[in-house]
Coordinates of N, CA and C in Angstrom, one line a residue:
X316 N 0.8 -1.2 0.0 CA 0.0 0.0 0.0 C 0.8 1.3 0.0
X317 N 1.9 1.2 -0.2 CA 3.0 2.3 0.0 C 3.1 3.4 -1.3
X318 N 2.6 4.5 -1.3 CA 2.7 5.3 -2.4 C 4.1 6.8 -2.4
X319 N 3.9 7.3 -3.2 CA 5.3 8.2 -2.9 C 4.6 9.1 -4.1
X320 N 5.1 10.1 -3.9 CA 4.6 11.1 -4.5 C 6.0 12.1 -5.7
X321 N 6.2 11.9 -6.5 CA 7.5 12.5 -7.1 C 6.8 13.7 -8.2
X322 N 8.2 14.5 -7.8 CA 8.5 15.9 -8.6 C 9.2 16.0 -9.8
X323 N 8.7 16.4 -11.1 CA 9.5 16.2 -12.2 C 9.4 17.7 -13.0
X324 N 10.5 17.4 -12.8 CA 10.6 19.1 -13.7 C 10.6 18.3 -15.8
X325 N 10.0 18.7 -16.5 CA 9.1 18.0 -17.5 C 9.9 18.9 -18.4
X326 N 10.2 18.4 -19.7 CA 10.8 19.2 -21.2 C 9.6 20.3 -21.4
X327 N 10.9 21.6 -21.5 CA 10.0 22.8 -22.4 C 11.5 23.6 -23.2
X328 N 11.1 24.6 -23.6 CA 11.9 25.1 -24.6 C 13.2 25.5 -23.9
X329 N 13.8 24.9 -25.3 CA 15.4 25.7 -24.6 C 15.7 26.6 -24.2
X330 N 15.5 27.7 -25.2 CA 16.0 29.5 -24.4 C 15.4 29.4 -22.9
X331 N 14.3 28.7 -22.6 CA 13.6 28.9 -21.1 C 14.6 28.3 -20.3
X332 N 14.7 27.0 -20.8 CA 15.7 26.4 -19.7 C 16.8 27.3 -19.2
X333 N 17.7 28.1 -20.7 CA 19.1 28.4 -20.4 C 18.7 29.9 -19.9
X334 N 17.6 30.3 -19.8 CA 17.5 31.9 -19.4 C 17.1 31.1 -17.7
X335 N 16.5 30.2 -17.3 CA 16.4 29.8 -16.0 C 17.8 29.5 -15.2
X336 N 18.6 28.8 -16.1 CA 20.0 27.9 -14.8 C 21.1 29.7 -15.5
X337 N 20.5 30.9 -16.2 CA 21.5 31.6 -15.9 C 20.9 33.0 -15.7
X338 N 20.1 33.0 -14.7 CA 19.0 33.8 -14.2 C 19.9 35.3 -13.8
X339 N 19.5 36.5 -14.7 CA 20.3 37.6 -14.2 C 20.6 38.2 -12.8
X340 N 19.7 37.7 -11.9 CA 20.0 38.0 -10.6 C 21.5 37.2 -9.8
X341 N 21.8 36.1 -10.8 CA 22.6 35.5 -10.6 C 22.3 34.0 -9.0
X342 N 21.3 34.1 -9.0 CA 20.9 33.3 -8.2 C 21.6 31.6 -8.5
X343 N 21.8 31.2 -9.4 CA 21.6 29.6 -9.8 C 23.5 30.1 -10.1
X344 N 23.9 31.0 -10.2 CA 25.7 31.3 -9.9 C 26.1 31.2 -9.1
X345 N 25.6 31.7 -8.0 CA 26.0 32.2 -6.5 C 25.8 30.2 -5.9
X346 N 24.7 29.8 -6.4 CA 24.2 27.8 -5.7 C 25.7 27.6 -6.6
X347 N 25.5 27.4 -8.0 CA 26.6 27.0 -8.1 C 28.0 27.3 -8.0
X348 N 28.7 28.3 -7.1 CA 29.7 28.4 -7.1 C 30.2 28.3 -5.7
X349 N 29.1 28.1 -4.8 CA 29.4 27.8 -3.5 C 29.4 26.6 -3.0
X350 N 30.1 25.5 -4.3 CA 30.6 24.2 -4.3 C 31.7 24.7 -3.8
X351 N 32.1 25.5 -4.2 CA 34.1 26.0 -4.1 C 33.6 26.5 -3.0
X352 N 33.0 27.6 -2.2 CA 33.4 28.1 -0.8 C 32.8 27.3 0.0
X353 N 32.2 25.8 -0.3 CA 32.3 24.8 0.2 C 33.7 23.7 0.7
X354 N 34.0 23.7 -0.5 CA 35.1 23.0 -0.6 C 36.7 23.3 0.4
X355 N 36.7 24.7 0.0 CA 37.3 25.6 0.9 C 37.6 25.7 2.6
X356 N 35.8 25.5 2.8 CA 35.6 25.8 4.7 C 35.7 24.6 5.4
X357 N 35.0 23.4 3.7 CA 35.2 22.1 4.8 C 36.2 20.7 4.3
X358 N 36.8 21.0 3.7 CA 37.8 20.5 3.0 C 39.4 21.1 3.1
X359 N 39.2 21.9 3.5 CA 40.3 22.8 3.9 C 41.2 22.9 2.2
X360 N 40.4 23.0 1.2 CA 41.1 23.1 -0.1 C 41.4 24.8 -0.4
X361 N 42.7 25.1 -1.3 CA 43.2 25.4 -1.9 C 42.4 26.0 -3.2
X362 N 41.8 27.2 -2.8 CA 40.7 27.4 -4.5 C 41.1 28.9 -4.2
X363 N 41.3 29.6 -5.5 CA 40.8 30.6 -6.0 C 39.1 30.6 -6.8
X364 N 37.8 31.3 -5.8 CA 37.1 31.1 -6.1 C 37.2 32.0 -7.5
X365 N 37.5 33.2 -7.0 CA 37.3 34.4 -8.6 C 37.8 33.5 -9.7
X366 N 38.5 32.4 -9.9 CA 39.3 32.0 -11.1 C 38.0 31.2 -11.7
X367 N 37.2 30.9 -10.8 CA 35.9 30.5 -12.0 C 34.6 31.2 -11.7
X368 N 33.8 30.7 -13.0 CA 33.0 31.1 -13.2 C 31.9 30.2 -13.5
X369 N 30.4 30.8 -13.3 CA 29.3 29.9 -13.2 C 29.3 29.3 -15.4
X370 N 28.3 27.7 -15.4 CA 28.1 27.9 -17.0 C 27.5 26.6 -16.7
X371 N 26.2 27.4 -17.4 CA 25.3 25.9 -17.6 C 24.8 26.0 -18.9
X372 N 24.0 25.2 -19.4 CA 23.4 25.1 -20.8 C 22.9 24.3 -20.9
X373 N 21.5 24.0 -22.1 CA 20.8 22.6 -22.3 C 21.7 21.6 -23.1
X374 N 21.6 20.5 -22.4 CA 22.2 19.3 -23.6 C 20.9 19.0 -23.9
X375 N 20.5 18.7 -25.4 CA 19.7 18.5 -25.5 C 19.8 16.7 -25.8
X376 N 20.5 16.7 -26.5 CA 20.7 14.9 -26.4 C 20.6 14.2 -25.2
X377 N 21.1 15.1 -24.3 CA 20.5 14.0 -22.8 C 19.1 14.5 -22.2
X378 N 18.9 15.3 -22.7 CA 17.9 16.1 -21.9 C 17.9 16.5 -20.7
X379 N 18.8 17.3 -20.8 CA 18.8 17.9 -19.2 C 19.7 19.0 -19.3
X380 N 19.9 20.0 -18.2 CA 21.1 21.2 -17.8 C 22.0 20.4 -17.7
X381 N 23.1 21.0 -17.5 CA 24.6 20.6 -17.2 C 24.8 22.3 -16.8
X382 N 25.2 22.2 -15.1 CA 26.1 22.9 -14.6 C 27.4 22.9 -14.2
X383 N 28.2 23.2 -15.1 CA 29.4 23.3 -14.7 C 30.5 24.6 -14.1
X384 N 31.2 24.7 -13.4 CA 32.1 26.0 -12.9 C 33.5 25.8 -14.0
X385 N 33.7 27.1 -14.9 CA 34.8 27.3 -15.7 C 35.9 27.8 -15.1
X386 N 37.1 27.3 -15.3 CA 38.2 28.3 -15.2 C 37.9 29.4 -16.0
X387 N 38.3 30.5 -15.3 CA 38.7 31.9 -16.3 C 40.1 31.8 -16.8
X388 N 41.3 31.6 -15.7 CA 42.1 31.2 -15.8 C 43.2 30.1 -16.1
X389 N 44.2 29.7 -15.9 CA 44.8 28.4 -15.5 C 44.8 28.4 -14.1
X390 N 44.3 27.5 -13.5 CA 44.5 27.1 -11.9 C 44.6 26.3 -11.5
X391 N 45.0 25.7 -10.2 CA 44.6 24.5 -9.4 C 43.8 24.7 -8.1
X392 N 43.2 23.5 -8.0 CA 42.7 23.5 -6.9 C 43.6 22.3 -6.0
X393 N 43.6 22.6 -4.8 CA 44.5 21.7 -4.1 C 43.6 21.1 -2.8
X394 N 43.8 20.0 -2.8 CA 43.1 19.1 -1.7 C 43.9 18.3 -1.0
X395 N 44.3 18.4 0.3 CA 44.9 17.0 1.0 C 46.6 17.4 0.3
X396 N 47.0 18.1 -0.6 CA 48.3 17.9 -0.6 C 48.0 17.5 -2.4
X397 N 47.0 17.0 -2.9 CA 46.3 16.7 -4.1 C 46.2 18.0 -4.9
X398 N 46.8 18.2 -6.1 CA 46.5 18.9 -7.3 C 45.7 19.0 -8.1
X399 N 44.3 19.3 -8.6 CA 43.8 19.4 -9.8 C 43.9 20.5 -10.3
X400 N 44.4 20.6 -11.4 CA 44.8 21.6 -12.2 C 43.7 21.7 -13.3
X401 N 43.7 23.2 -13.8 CA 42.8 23.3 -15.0 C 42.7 24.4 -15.6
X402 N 42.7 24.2 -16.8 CA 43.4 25.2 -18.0 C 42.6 26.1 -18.3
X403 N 42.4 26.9 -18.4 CA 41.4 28.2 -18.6 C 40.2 27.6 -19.8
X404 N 39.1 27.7 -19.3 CA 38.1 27.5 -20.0 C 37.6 26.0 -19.9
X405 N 38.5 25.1 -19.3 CA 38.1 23.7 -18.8 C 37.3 23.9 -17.5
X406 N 36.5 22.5 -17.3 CA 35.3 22.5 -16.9 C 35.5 21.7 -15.5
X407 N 34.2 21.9 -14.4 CA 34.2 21.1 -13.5 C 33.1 20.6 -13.0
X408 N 32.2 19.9 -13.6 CA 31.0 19.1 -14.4 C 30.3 19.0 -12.9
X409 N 29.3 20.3 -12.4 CA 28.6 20.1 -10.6 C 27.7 19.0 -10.8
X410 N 26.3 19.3 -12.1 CA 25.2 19.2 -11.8 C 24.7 18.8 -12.9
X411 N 23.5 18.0 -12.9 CA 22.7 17.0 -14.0 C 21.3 17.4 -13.6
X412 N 19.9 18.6 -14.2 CA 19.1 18.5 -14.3 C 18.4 18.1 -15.3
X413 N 17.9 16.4 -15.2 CA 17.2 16.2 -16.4 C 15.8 16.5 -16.4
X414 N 15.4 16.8 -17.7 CA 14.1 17.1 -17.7 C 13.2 16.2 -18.9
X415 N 12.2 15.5 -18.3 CA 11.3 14.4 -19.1 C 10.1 15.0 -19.6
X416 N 9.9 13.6 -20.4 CA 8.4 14.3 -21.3 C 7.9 13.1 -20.2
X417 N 6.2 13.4 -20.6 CA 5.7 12.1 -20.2 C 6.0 10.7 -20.5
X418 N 6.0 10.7 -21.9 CA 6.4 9.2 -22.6 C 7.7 8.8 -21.8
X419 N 8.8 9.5 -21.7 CA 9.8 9.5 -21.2 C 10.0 8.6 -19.5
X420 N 8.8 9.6 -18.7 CA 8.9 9.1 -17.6 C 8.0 8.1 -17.4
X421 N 6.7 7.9 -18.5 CA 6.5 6.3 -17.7 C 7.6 5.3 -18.2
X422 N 8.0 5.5 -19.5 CA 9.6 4.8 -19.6 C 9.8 3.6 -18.2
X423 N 10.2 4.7 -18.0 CA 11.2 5.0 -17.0 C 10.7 4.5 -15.3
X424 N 9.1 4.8 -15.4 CA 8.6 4.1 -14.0 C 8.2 2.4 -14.7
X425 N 8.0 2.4 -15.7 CA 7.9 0.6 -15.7 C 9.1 0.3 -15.9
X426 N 10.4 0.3 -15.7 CA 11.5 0.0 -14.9 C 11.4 -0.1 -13.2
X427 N 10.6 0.2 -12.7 CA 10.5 0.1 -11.2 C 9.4 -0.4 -10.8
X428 N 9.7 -0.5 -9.4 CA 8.3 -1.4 -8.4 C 6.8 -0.1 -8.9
X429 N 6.7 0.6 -9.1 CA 6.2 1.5 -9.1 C 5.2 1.8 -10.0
X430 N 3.9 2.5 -10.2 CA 3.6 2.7 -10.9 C 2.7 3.9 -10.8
X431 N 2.2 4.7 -12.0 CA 1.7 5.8 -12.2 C 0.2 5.8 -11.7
X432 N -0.3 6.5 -10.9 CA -1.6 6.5 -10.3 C -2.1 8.0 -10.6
X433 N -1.6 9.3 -10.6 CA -2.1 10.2 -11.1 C -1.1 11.3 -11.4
X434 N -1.7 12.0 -12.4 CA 0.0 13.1 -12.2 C -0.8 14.5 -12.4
X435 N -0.3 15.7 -12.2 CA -0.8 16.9 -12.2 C 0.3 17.9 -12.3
X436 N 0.1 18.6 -13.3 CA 1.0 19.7 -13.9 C 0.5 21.0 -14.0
X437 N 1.2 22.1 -13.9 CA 0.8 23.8 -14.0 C 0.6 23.9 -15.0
X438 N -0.1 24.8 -14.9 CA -0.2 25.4 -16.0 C -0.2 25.5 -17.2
X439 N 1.3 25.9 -17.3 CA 2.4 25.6 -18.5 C 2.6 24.5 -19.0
X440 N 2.4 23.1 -18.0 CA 3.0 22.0 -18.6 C 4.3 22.0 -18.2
X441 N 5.3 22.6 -17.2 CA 6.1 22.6 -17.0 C 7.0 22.0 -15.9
X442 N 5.7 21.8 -14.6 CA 6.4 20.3 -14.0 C 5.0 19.9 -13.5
X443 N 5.5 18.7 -13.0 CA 4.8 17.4 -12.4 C 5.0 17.4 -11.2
X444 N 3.7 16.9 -10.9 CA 3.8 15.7 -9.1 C 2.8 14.4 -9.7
X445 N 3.9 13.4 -9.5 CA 3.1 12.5 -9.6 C 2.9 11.5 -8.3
X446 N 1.4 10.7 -8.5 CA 1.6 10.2 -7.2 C 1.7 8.7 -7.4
X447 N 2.4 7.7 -7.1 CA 2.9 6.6 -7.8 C 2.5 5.6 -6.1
X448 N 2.7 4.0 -6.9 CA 1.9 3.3 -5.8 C 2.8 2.4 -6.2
X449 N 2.8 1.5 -5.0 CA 3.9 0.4 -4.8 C 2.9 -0.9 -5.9
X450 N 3.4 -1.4 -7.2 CA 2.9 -2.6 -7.4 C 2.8 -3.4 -6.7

């Protein structure tokens, strides 16, 4: 009798997506670059945060964002005594938002114990809750 209720952020147009993960207030920069002044406080690592910069964009072949932090520069980051180095404009791959069609996600739930019981979307069409039941 066990149900679960999941969140799906659902395929819509590209410009939306990449004007979303690069939002001018710089909101989804500031999340992603505070992997590094993470890394920094509790890792005790070695970062020049100014040497990167936020960059995401849609893959569309996978269907999803890809956030990554760029070197502007050449730099390293240092961990434990550990070097990673990286050449200006090379990448440091944070984050994987994929985003499904329907077809896509029942796919994807008859792969699992699970199954689709009801789903409900805004508006737009632009995300989901679905509420799924234990087969």
């Amino acid at each position: 009798g066990a149900q679960f209720l999941l969140g799906v952020d659902l395929e819509k147009d590209e410009k939306i997506l990449n004007t979303a993960y690069n939002d001018a207030a710089g909101v989804t920069a500031a999340f992603n670059l505070n992997l590094l002044y993470r890394m920094r406080r509790e890792l005790d690592a070695d970062i020049s945060v100014e040497d990167f910069e936020h960059h995401a964009f849609y893959n569309a072949r996978e269907t999803r964002i890809e956030m990554h932090l760029r070197a502007r520069v050449a730099t390293d980051i240092v961990i434990d005594a550990m070097s990673f180095h990286f050449e200006a404009g090379e990448t440091l791959h944070t984050e994987n938002s994929y985003k499904y069609s329907r077809a896509r996600l029942a796919d994807l739930l008859r792969e699992t114990p699970w199954k689709l019981d009801k789903i409900w979307t805004d508006q737009q069409g632009w995300y989901a809750a679905c509420l799924l039941s234990h087969r």
